[in-house]
Structures are given as structure tokens and as C-alpha cells.
CSV table of C-alpha atoms in Angstrom, one decimal:
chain,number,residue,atom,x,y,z
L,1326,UNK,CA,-7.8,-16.8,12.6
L,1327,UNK,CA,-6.5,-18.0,9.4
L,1328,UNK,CA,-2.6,-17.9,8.3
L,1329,UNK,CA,-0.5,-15.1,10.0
L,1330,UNK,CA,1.0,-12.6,7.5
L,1331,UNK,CA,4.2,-14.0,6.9
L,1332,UNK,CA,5.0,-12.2,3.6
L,1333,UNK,CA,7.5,-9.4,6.1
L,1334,UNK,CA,9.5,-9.8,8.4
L,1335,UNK,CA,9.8,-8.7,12.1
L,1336,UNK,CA,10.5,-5.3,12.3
L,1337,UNK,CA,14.7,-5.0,12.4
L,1338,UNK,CA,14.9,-7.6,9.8
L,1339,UNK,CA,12.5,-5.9,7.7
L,1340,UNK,CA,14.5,-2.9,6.8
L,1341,UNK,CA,17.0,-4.7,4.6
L,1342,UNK,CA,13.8,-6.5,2.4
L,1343,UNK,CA,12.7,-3.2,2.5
L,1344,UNK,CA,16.2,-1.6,1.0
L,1345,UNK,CA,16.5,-4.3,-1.2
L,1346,UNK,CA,12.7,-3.9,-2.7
L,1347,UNK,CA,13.5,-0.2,-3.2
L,1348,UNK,CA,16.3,-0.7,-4.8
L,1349,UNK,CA,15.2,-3.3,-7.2
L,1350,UNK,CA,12.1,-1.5,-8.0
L,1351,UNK,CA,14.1,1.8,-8.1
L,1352,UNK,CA,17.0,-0.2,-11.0
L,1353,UNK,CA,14.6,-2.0,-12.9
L,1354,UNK,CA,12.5,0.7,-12.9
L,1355,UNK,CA,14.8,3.0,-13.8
L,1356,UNK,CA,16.5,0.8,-16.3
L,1357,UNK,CA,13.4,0.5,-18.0
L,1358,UNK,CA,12.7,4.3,-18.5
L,1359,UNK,CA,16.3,5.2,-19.1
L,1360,UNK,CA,16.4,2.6,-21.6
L,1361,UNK,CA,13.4,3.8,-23.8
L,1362,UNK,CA,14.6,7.3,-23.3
L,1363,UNK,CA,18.3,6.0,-24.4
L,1364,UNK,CA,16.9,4.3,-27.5
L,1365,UNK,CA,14.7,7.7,-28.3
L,1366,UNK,CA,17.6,9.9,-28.1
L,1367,UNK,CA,20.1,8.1,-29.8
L,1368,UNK,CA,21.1,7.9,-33.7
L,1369,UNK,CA,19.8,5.8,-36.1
L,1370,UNK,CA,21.9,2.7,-35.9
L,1371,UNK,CA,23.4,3.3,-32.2
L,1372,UNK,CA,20.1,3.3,-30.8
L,1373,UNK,CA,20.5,-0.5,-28.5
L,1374,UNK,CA,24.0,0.7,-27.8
L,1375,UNK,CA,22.7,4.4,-26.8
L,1376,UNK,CA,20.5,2.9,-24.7
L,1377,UNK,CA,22.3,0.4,-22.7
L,1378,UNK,CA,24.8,3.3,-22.3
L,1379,UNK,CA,22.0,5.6,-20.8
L,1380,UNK,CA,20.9,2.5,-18.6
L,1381,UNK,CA,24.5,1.9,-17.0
L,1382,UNK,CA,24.5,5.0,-16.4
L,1383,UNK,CA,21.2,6.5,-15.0
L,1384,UNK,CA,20.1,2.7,-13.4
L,1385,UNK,CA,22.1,2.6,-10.2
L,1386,UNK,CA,22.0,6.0,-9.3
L,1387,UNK,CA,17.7,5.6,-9.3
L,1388,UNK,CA,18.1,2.5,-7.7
L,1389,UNK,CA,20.4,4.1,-4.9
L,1390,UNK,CA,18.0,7.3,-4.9
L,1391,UNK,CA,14.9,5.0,-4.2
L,1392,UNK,CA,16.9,2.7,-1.9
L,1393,UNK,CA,17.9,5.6,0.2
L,1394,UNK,CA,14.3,6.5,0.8
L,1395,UNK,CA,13.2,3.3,0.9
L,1396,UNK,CA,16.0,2.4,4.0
L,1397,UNK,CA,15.3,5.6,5.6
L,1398,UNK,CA,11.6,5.4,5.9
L,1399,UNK,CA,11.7,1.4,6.8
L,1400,UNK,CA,14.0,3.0,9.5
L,1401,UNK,CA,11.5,5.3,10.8
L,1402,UNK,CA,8.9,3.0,10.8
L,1403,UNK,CA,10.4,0.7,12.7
L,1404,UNK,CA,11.3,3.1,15.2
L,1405,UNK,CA,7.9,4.5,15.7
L,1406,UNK,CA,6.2,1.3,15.8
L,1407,UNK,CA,8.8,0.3,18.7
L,1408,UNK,CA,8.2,3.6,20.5
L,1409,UNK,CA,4.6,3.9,20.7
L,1410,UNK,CA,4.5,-0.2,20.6
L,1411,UNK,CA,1.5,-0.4,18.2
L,1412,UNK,CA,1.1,-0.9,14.5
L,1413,UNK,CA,-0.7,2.1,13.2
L,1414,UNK,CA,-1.6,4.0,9.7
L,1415,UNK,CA,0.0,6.8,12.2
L,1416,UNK,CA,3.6,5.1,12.5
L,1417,UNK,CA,3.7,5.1,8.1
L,1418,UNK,CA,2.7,8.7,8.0
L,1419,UNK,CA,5.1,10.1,10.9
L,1420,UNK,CA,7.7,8.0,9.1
L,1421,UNK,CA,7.1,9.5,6.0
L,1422,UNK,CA,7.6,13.0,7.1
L,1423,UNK,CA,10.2,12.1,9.3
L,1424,UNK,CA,12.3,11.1,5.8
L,1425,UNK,CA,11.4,13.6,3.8
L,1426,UNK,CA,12.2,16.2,6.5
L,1427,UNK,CA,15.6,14.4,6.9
L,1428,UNK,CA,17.0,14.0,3.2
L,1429,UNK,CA,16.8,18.1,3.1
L,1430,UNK,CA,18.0,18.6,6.4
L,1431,UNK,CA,21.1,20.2,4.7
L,1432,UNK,CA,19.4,22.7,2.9
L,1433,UNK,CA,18.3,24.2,5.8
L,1434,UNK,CA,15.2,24.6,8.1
L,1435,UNK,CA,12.5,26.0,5.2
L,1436,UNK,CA,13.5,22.9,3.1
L,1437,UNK,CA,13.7,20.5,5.6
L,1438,UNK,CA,9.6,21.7,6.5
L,1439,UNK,CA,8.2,21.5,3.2
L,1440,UNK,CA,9.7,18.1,2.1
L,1441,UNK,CA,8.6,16.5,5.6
L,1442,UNK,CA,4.9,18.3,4.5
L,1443,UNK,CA,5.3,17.0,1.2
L,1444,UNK,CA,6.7,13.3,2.7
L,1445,UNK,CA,3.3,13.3,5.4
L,1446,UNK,CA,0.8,14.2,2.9
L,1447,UNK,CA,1.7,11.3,0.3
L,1448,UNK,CA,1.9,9.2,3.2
L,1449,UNK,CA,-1.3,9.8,4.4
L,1450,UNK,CA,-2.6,9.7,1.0
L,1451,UNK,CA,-1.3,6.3,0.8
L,1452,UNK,CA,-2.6,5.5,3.8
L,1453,UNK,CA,-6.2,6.5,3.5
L,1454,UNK,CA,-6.1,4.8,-0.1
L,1455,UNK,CA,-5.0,1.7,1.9
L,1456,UNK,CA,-7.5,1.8,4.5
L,1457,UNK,CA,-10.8,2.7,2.0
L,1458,UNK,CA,-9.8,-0.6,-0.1
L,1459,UNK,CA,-9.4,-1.9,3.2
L,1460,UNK,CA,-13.0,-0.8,4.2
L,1461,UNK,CA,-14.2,-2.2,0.5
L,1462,UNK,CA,-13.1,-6.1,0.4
L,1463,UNK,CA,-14.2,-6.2,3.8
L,1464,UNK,CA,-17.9,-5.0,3.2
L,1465,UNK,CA,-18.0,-6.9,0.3
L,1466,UNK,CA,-17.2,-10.0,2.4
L,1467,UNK,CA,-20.1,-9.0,4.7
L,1468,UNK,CA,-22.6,-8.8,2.4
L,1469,UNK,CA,-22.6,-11.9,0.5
L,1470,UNK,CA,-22.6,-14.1,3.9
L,1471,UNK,CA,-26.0,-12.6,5.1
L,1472,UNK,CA,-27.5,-13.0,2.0
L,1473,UNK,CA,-27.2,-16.3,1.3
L,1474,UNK,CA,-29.0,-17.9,3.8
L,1475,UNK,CA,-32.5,-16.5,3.8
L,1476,UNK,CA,-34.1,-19.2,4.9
L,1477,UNK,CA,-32.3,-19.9,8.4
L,1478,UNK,CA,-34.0,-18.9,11.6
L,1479,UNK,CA,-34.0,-15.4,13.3
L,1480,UNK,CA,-31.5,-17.1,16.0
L,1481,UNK,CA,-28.5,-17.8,13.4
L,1482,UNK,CA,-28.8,-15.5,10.8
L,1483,UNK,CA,-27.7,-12.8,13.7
L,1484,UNK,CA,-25.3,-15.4,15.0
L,1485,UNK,CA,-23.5,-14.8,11.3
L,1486,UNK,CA,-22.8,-11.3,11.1
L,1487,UNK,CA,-21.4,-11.5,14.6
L,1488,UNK,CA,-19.5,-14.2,13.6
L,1489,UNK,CA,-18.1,-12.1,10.8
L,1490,UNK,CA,-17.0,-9.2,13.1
L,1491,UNK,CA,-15.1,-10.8,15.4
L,1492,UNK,CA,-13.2,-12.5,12.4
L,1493,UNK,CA,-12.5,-8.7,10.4
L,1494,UNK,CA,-9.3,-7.0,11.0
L,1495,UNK,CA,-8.8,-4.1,12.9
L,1496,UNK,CA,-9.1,-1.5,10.1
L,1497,UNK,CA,-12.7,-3.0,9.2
L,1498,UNK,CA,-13.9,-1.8,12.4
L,1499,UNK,CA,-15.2,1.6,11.6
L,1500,UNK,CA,-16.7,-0.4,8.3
L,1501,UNK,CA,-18.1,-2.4,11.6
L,1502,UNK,CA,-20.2,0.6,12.4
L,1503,UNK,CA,-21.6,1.5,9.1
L,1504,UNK,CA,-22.5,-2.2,8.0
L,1505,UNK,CA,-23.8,-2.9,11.5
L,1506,UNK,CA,-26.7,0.0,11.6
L,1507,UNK,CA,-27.3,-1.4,7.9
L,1508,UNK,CA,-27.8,-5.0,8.9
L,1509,UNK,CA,-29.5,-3.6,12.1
L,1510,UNK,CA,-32.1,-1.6,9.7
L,1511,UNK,CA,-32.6,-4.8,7.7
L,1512,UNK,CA,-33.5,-6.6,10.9
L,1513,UNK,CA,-35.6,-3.8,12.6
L,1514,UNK,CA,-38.4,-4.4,9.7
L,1515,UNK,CA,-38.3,-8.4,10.8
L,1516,UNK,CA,-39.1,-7.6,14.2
L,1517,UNK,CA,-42.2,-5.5,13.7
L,1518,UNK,CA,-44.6,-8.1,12.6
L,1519,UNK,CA,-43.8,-10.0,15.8
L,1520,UNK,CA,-44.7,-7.2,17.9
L,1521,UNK,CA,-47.5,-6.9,16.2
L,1522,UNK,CA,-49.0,-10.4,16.9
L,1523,UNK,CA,-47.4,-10.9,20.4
L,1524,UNK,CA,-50.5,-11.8,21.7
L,1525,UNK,CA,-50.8,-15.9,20.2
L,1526,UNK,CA,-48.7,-18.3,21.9
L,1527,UNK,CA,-46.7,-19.2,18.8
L,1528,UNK,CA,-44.4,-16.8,17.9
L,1529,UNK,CA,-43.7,-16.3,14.5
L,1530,UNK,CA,-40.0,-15.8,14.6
L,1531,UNK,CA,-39.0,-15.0,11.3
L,1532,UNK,CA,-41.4,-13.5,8.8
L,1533,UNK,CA,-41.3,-12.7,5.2
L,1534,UNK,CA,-44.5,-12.0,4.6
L,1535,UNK,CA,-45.2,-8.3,3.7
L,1536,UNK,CA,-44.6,-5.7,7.0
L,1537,UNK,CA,-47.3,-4.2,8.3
L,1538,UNK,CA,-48.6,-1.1,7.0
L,1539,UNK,CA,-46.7,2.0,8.5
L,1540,UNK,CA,-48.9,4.1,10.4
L,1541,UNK,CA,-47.6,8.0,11.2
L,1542,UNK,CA,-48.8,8.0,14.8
L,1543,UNK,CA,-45.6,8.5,17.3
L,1544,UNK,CA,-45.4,6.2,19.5
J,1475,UNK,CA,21.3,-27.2,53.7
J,1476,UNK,CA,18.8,-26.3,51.1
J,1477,UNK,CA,18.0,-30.0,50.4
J,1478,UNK,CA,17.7,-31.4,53.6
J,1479,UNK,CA,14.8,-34.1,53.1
J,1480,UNK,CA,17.0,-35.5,50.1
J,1481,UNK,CA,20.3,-35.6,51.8
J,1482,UNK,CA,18.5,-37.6,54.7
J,1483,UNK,CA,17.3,-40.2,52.2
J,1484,UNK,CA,20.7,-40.5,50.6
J,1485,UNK,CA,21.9,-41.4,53.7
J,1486,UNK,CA,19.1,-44.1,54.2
J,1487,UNK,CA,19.7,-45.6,51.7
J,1488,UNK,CA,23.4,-46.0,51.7
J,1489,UNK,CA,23.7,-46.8,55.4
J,1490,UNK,CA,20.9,-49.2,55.2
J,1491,UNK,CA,21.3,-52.0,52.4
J,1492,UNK,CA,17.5,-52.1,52.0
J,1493,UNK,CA,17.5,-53.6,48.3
J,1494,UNK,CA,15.6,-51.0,45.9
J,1495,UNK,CA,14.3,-51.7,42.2
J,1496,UNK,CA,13.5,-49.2,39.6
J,1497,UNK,CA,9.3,-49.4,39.1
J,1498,UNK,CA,8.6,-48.3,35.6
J,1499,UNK,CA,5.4,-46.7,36.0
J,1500,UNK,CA,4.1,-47.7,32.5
J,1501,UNK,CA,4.7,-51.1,33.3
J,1502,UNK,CA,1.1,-52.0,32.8
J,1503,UNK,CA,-0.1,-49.8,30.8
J,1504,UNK,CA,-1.2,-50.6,27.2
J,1505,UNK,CA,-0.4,-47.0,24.8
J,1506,UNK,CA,2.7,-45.9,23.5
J,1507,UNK,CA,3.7,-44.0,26.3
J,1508,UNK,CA,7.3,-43.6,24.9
J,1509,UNK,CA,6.6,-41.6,22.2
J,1510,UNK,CA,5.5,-38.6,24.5
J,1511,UNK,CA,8.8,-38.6,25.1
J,1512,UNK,CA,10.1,-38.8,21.5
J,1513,UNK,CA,10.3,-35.3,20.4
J,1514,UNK,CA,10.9,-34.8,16.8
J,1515,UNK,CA,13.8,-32.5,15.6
J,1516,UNK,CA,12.8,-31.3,12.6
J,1517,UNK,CA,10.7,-27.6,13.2
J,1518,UNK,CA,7.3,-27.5,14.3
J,1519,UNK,CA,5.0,-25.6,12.3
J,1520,UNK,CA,1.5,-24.2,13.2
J,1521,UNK,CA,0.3,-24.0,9.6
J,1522,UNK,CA,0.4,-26.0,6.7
J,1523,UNK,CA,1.2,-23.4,4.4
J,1524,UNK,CA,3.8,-22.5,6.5
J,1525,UNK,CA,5.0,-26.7,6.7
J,1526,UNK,CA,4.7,-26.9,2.9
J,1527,UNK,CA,7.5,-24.2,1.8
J,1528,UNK,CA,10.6,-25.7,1.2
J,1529,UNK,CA,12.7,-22.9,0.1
J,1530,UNK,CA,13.0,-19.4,-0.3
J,1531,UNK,CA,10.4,-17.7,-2.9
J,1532,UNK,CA,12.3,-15.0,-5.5
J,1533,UNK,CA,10.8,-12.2,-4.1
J,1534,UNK,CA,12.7,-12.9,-0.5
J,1535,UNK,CA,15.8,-14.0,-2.2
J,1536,UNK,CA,16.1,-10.5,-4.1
J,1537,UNK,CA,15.2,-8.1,-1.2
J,1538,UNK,CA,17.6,-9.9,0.9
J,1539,UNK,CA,20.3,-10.1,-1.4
J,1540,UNK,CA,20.2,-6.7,-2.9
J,1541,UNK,CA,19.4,-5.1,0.8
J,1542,UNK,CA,22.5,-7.0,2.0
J,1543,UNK,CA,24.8,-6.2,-0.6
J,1544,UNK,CA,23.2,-2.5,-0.6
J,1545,UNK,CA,24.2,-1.8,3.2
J,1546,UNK,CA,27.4,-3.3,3.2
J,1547,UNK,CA,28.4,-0.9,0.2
J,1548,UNK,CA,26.8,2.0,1.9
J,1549,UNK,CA,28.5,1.0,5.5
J,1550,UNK,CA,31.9,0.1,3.7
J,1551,UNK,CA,31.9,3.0,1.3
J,1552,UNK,CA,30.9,5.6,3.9
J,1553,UNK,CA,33.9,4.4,5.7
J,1554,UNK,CA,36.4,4.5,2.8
J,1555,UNK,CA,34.4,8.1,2.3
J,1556,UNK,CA,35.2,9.3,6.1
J,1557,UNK,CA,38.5,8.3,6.1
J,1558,UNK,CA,39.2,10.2,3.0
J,1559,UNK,CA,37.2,13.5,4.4
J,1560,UNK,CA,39.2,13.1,7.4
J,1561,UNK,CA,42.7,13.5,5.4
J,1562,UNK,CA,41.2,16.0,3.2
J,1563,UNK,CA,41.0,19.0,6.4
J,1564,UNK,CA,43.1,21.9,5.9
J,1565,UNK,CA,44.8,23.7,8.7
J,1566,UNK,CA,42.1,26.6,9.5
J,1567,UNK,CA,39.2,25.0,8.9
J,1568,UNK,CA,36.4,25.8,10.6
J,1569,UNK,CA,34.4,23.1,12.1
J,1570,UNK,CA,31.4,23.6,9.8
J,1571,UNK,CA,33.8,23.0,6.9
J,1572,UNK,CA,35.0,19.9,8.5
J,1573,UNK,CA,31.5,18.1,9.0
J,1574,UNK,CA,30.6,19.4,5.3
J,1575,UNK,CA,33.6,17.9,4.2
J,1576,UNK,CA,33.4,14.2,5.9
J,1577,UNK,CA,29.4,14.5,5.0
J,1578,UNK,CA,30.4,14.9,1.4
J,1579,UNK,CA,33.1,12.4,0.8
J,1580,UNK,CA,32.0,9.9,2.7
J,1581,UNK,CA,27.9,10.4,1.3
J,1582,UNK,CA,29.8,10.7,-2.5
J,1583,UNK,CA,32.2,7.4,-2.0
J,1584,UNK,CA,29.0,5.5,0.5
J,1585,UNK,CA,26.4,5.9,-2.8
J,1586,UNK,CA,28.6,4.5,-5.1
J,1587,UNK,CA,29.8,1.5,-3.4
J,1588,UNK,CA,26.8,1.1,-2.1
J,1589,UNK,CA,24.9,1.6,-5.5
J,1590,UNK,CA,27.5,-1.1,-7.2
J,1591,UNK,CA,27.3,-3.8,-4.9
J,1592,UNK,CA,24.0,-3.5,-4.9
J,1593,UNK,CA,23.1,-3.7,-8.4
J,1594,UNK,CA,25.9,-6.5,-8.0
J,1595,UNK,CA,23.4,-8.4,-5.0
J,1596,UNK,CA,20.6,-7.3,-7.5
J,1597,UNK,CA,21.8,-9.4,-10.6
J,1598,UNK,CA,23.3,-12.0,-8.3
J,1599,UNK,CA,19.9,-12.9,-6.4
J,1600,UNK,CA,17.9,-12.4,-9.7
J,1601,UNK,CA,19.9,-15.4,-11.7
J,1602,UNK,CA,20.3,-17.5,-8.5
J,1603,UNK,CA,16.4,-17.5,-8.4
J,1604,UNK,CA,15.9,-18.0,-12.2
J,1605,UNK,CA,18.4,-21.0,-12.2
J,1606,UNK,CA,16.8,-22.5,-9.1
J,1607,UNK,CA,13.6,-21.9,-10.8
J,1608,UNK,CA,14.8,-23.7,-14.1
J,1609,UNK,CA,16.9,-26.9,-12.7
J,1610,UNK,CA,13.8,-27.1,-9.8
J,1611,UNK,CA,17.1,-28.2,-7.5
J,1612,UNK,CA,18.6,-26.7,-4.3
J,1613,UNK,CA,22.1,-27.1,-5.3
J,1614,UNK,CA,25.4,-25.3,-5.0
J,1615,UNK,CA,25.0,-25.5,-8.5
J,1616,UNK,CA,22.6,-22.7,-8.8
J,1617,UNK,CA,24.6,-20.3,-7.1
J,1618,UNK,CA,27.8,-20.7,-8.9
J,1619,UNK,CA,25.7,-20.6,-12.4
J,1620,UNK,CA,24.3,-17.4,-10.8
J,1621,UNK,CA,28.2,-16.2,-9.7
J,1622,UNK,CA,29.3,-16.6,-13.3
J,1623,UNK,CA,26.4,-15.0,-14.8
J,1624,UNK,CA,26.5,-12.0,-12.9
J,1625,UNK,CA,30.4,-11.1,-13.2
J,1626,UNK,CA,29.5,-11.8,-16.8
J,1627,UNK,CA,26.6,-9.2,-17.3
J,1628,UNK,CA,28.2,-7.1,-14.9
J,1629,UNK,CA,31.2,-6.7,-17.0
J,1630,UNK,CA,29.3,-7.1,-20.6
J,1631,UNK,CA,29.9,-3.6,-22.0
J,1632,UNK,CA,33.6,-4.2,-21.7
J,1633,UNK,CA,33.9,-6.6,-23.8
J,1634,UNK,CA,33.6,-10.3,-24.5
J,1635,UNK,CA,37.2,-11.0,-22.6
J,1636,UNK,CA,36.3,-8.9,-20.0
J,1637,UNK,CA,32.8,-10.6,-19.3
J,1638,UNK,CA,34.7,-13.7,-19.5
J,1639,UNK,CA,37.4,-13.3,-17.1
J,1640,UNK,CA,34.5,-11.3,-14.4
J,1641,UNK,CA,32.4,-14.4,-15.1
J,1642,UNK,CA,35.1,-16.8,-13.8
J,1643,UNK,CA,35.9,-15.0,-11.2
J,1644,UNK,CA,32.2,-14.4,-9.9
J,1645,UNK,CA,32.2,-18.2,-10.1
J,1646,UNK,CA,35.4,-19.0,-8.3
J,1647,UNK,CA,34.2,-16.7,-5.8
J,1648,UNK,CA,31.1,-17.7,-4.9
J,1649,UNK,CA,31.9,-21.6,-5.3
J,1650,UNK,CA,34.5,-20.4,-2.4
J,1651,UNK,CA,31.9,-19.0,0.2
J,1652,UNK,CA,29.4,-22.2,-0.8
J,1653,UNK,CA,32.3,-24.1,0.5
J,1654,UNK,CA,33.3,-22.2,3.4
J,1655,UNK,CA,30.1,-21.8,4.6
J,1656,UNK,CA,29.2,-25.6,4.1
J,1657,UNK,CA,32.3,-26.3,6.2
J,1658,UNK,CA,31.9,-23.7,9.0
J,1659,UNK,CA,28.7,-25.7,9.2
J,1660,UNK,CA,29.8,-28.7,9.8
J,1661,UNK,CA,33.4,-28.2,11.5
J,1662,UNK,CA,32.8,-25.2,13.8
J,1663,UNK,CA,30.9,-25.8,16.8
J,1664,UNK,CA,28.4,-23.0,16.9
């Protein structure tokens, strides 16, 4: 195990980094775009002026609007992940729905629904985006370890992708799965010569020589 | 009565004036046995990268800042918000009137508190950062360049006088809790 994560923080403590990123991203976001659209709508000669004017204005509300959600959904999360006491893509996405429904709880039931719909889907969306790239870096990782030692006995070169299994994250392990019957396909066509000649005393453990010619009796 | 083996030996030991000297078990041995006992005081880290930071990076210093600031204006402001909602209820309200009416003031008065102080934490934490970044010094310095900078932009579009005056006092007041909190450090005993 390399370095822990210690970008966040421990859940409680969390939810203010978390308010504070939304916010910052939500005002300097927002300052941005209000800015361009101040400078675009103002006249000739007022146009800096126009647009600091739009950004004062339009800045801190985004910022707060972003915040709020932001606060609200780092709230949830927490919560969940203290309730079911594991850290899931299924804590994010309850979250997410849990904050939409509750920022239109005052419009009524109908609202309420739809936005905690809307709130699920985009964090599920999220989510699964999260866990394919997840899925990606670690295959790539995979790949390049058991190809650059082709000349290492049949006894370590299995000993490697092992190694690398136990060292993948949690999320890889459906990638586990996939990459596994792979690897185990490129191995099965090692193994057939040796059956082949089991007979001599000296077993030819690892052969690249060309496989033996595929019959189509069953066996 | 729960020690009754060491009680007995106390009274040996007293009664009896059978002369006793401290063995030092290390006596003969040859390591440095005392520095097992030697624990430093300064943190003990697991990971270098961990060992090698020295201070805050930007990022932490804005999200802190700005969530801080951000809650205590919400917290405050909602406050401020409910108090006023509560002196705003008319005789024959209903009670669906009332919450809608705390909910309201207190949600209207909450956002913008909370939205100024935290633009406020926002500018605040973003100059402390770039200053620190700049001098490369950990120095009360940073934060009262930071405090004057940020009651000067904050109070820019008033005017130059205005940007001045909010500049000072940005300065005077952060160059305040610098000092407080360097004394509460070293004079209160918690």
C-alpha cells in the first residue's frame, strides 16, 4: 500500500472543504461568466465597469446557490456513509437524490420527486463515469506489467498478475474479472504444449515455440 | 486489601533495616538503552510525503476558509433571519403562515450573510495563499497583507477612500486575532 489519500478529510470535517470548494468554484465561476456576459451587454465605453457591476452582483448569489448544494449533499453523504458504515458509489448517489429532493421540498410532493430523480440520475451518471475511468487506468496498469517480462519462468510471471490484484483498489475488482479470464486465456495456450510432451522427464515449463496444431476432436 | 503482597513487603522493609540498593539493569550492557526511552515530541509520521509538508497547500486554505466563513454567515444570518420572522407574526396567523414566514426571513437574511462572509473568507484565503506563496515565509505578515487586501477589493467599487479605510480596518482586524490567538496559545492552559 502506497500513501493513503490524504487530499479529504474525515467525514465531519469534510463538509466545510466541501462548502468552501462549492462555493469558490460556484463565485469564480460565476464571476467569470457574469463578467463576459456584463462586458457583452454593456455600452461601448462602460463595458469593464458594466461588467464588474454584473459580477458584484450575480457572483455571490451563484456562489451561495452552488455552496448550498454543495453543503447539502456533503451532508448527506456523510450521513449515509455513517449509517450503512461503508464507502460506496451507492452513498454519492442516495446523497444526490436526497438533495435534490430536499431543495424543492417546498414546492410540494411532485417537485420534490422529480428533482430527487433528476439529483439520482446525474449522480449516478457521475458515478459510473467515475468507476469506468476507474476500470481504464487500472487495466492499463495491468497490461504493461505482464508484458514486459517475457522471458521469466512460468512460476513468476503468474506470481505478477497476482501480485497486481491484491495491490488494485476495490473498484478494479470487477476489471479483476475481465482481465483475469484474459490473462487466463493467454496462459491456457502455454500450457498445451506441456501436456502434449508429458511423457520426457524434463519438463518444458515455458514454451514459445509455435502451439500445437488444433485438432477438432472433443475431448 | 487489594494489594496485599505489596503492603507485606513495605512492611519488611521498613521494620527490618535490611540495607537495599537500586540495580540498574543496564548496568552492563553495551547499547544505548536510554534512548528507548527518549521519545521525541515532534509528530510521528508514517509517510514521507506526509513528513515533508510543512504547511498548508492553497487549495486547503481556500475550502477551509471560505467553508468557515460561509457557515458562520449562514448559522449567524439564519438567526438574525428567525428572530426577525418571529417578530414579524400577526395575531391570527395560522401556523402554516408562521413556519412560511420564519422559513423565509431567516432563508432571505441566512443567504446573504452567509453569501458575504463568504465571498469575504473567499478573497481573504485566496490573498493569504498568494502572499505566502510570494514571500515563501510563514509569517503573521502574510495574513495581515492578506486582511488589508481583502477589505480593500471588497470595498473597491466604492471608491478609492472607501477601499482605503476597509483595507485598514481588515488589517487591524486580523493583526488583532493573529495576536490573540498567538497569546491564547501561549498564556491559556488548554
Amino acid at each position: 500500500m502506497g500513501t493513503p489519500e490524504t487530499s479529504r478529510e474525515p467525514c465531519p470535517d469534510r463538509i466545510i472543504d466541501d462548502v468552501g470548494g462549492a462555493f469558490g468554484m460556484g463565485a469564480v465561476g460565476g464571476a467569470a461568466f457574469h463578467f463576459l456576459k456584463g462586458i457583452y451587454n454593456s455600452p461601448k465605453g462602460a463595458r469593464l465597469i458594466g461588467g464588474s457591476q454584473a459580477v458584484r452582483m450575480n457572483a455571490p448569489r451563484v456562489g451561495g446557490s452552488f455552496a448550498v448544494w454543495g453543503g447539502l449533499f456533503s451532508t448527506f453523504d456523510c450521513t449515509m456513509v455513517y449509517m450503512r458504515q461503508k464507502e460506496d458509489p451507492w452513498n454519492s448517489i442516495i446523497a444526490g437524490a436526497a438533495t435534490g429532493g430536499f431543495l424543492q421540498m417546498r414546492q410540494g410532493l411532485g417537485a420534490s420527486a422529480r428533482s430527487a430523480a433528476m439529483g439520482g440520475i446525474l449522480l449516478a451518471l457521475i458515478e459510473g463515469a467515475g468507476i469506468m475511468l476507474n476500470k481504464f487506468m487500472s487495466e492499463q496498469q495491468q497490461q504493461p506489467i505482464v508484458i514486459e517480462e517475457p522471458g521469466a519462468t512460468m512460476a513468476s510471471v503468474p506470481g505478477l498478475p497476482q501480485m497486481g490484484h491484491p495491490g488494485a483498489e476495490a473498484p478494479s475488482v470487477s476489471s479483476e474479472g475481465s482481465s483475469g479470464s484474459w490473462l487466463g486465456g493467454w496462459f491456457g495456450k502455454g500450457k498445451e504444449p506441456e501436456a502434449a510432451g508429458s511423457g520426457s522427464e524434463t519438463k518444458v515449463l515455458e514454451s514459445f515455440d509455435a502451439p500445437a496444431v488444433p485438432t477438432f476432436e472433443f475431448k | 486489601m487489594s494489594h496485599p503482597m505489596s503492603s507485606s513487603d513495605h512492611d519488611h522493609n521498613n521494620s527490618d533495616p535490611v540495607p537495599t540498593r537500586l540495580y540498574n539493569p543496564y548496568q552492563d550492557l553495551q547499547v544505548p538503552i536510554r534512548n528507548l526511552y527518549q521519545l521525541p515530541t515532534s509528530p510521528e509520521f508514517l509517510f514521507v510525503e506526509e513528513a515533508r509538508r510543512q504547511r498548508r497547500s492553497w487549495g486547503e486554505n481556500v475550502t477551509f476558509y471560505t467553508g468557515c466563513t460561509y457557515l458562520g454567515g449562514a448559522i449567524s444570518g439564519g438567526g438574525v433571519g428567525l428572530v426577525s420572522g418571529v417578530r414579524s407574526f400577526e395575531a391570527g396567523d395560522t401556523m402554516k403562515l408562521r413556519i412560511n414566514r420564519v422559513l423565509n426571513s431567516s432563508g432571505h437574511t441566512g443567504r446573504a450573510w452567509a453569501n458575504r462572509l463568504g465571498v469575504i473568507g473567499l478573497l481573504y484565503a485566496g490573498m493569504e495563499s498568494g502572499v505566502q506563496a510570494m514571500r515563501d515565509a510563514d509569517d503573521v505578515w502574510n495574513s495581515v497583507a492578506a486582511g488589508l487586501g481583502t477589505g480593500a477589493v471588497y470595498r473597491a467599487a466604492r471608491g478609492v477612500r472607501s477601499a482605503a479605510v476597509a483595507g485598514a480596518v481588515g488589517g487591524v482586524l486580523v493583526g488583532m486575532a493573529v495576536g490573540a490567538k498567538q497569546a491564547v496559545k501561549r498564556y491559556v492552559p488548554i
